[in-house]
Amino acid sequence: MMNEEKLNPFKIGDRVVFSPDERTVGWVWPTFERVRLKPGDVGIVTKIDKDAYLYLDGGRGGFHWECFKRAT
């Protein structure tokens, strides 16, 4: 049986925290400055591209939804 693909649980207006895992941080660290987003940043989802990539208030983002968690 094939694994079911996980679906993006976030919607526009959700409050999230950027929480990439260590592997992701190692691969994309130089990108953080370009997208104006670093681990621990909190924001409101304002755009979702291709049902997978989240953008936050202020035009920040463009990372896959798995790099985010719901903010409390």
Coordinates of C-alpha atoms in Angstrom, one line a residue:
M1 CA 0.0 0.0 0.0
M2 CA 1.3 3.4 -0.9
N3 CA 1.7 6.2 1.7
E4 CA -1.0 8.8 1.5
E5 CA 0.3 12.2 0.7
K6 CA -0.2 14.6 3.6
L7 CA -2.4 17.6 2.8
N8 CA -1.7 21.1 3.9
P9 CA -3.6 21.7 7.1
F10 CA -3.2 25.5 7.0
K11 CA -5.6 28.1 5.6
I12 CA -5.3 31.8 4.9
G13 CA -5.6 33.7 8.2
D14 CA -4.0 31.0 10.3
R15 CA -1.3 32.1 12.8
V16 CA 1.8 30.0 12.3
V17 CA 5.5 29.7 13.5
F18 CA 8.3 28.9 11.1
S19 CA 9.8 25.7 12.4
P20 CA 12.0 24.0 9.8
D21 CA 13.8 20.9 10.9
E22 CA 17.6 20.9 11.3
R23 CA 18.1 19.2 7.9
T24 CA 16.1 21.9 6.2
V25 CA 17.9 24.7 8.0
G26 CA 21.2 23.3 6.8
W27 CA 20.1 23.2 3.2
V28 CA 18.4 26.6 3.0
W29 CA 20.1 28.8 5.6
P30 CA 21.2 31.4 2.9
T31 CA 17.6 31.6 1.7
F32 CA 16.2 32.9 5.0
E33 CA 17.5 36.4 4.4
R34 CA 16.1 36.5 0.9
V35 CA 12.6 35.5 2.0
R36 CA 12.8 37.5 5.2
L37 CA 11.9 34.6 7.4
K38 CA 14.0 32.8 10.0
P39 CA 13.2 29.9 12.4
G40 CA 10.9 31.0 15.2
D41 CA 9.3 33.8 13.3
V42 CA 5.5 34.0 13.8
G43 CA 3.0 35.4 11.3
I44 CA -0.4 35.1 9.6
V45 CA -0.8 33.1 6.4
T46 CA -1.7 35.5 3.6
K47 CA -1.1 33.3 0.6
I48 CA -0.8 29.6 -0.2
D49 CA 0.9 28.6 -3.5
K50 CA 0.3 25.3 -5.2
D51 CA -1.6 24.1 -2.0
A52 CA 1.8 23.7 -0.4
Y53 CA 3.9 26.9 0.0
L54 CA 3.0 29.3 2.7
Y55 CA 3.5 33.1 2.6
L56 CA 3.1 35.2 5.7
D57 CA 2.1 38.8 6.3
G58 CA 4.6 41.3 5.0
G59 CA 5.3 39.1 1.9
R60 CA 7.5 36.8 3.8
G61 CA 7.9 33.1 3.0
G62 CA 7.5 30.7 0.3
F63 CA 8.4 27.6 2.3
H64 CA 6.6 24.2 2.2
W65 CA 3.8 24.0 4.8
E66 CA 5.7 21.2 6.6
C67 CA 8.2 23.8 7.8
F68 CA 5.4 25.5 9.9
K69 CA 3.5 24.7 13.0
R70 CA 0.4 26.4 14.5
A71 CA 1.3 29.2 16.7
T72 CA -0.2 29.2 20.2

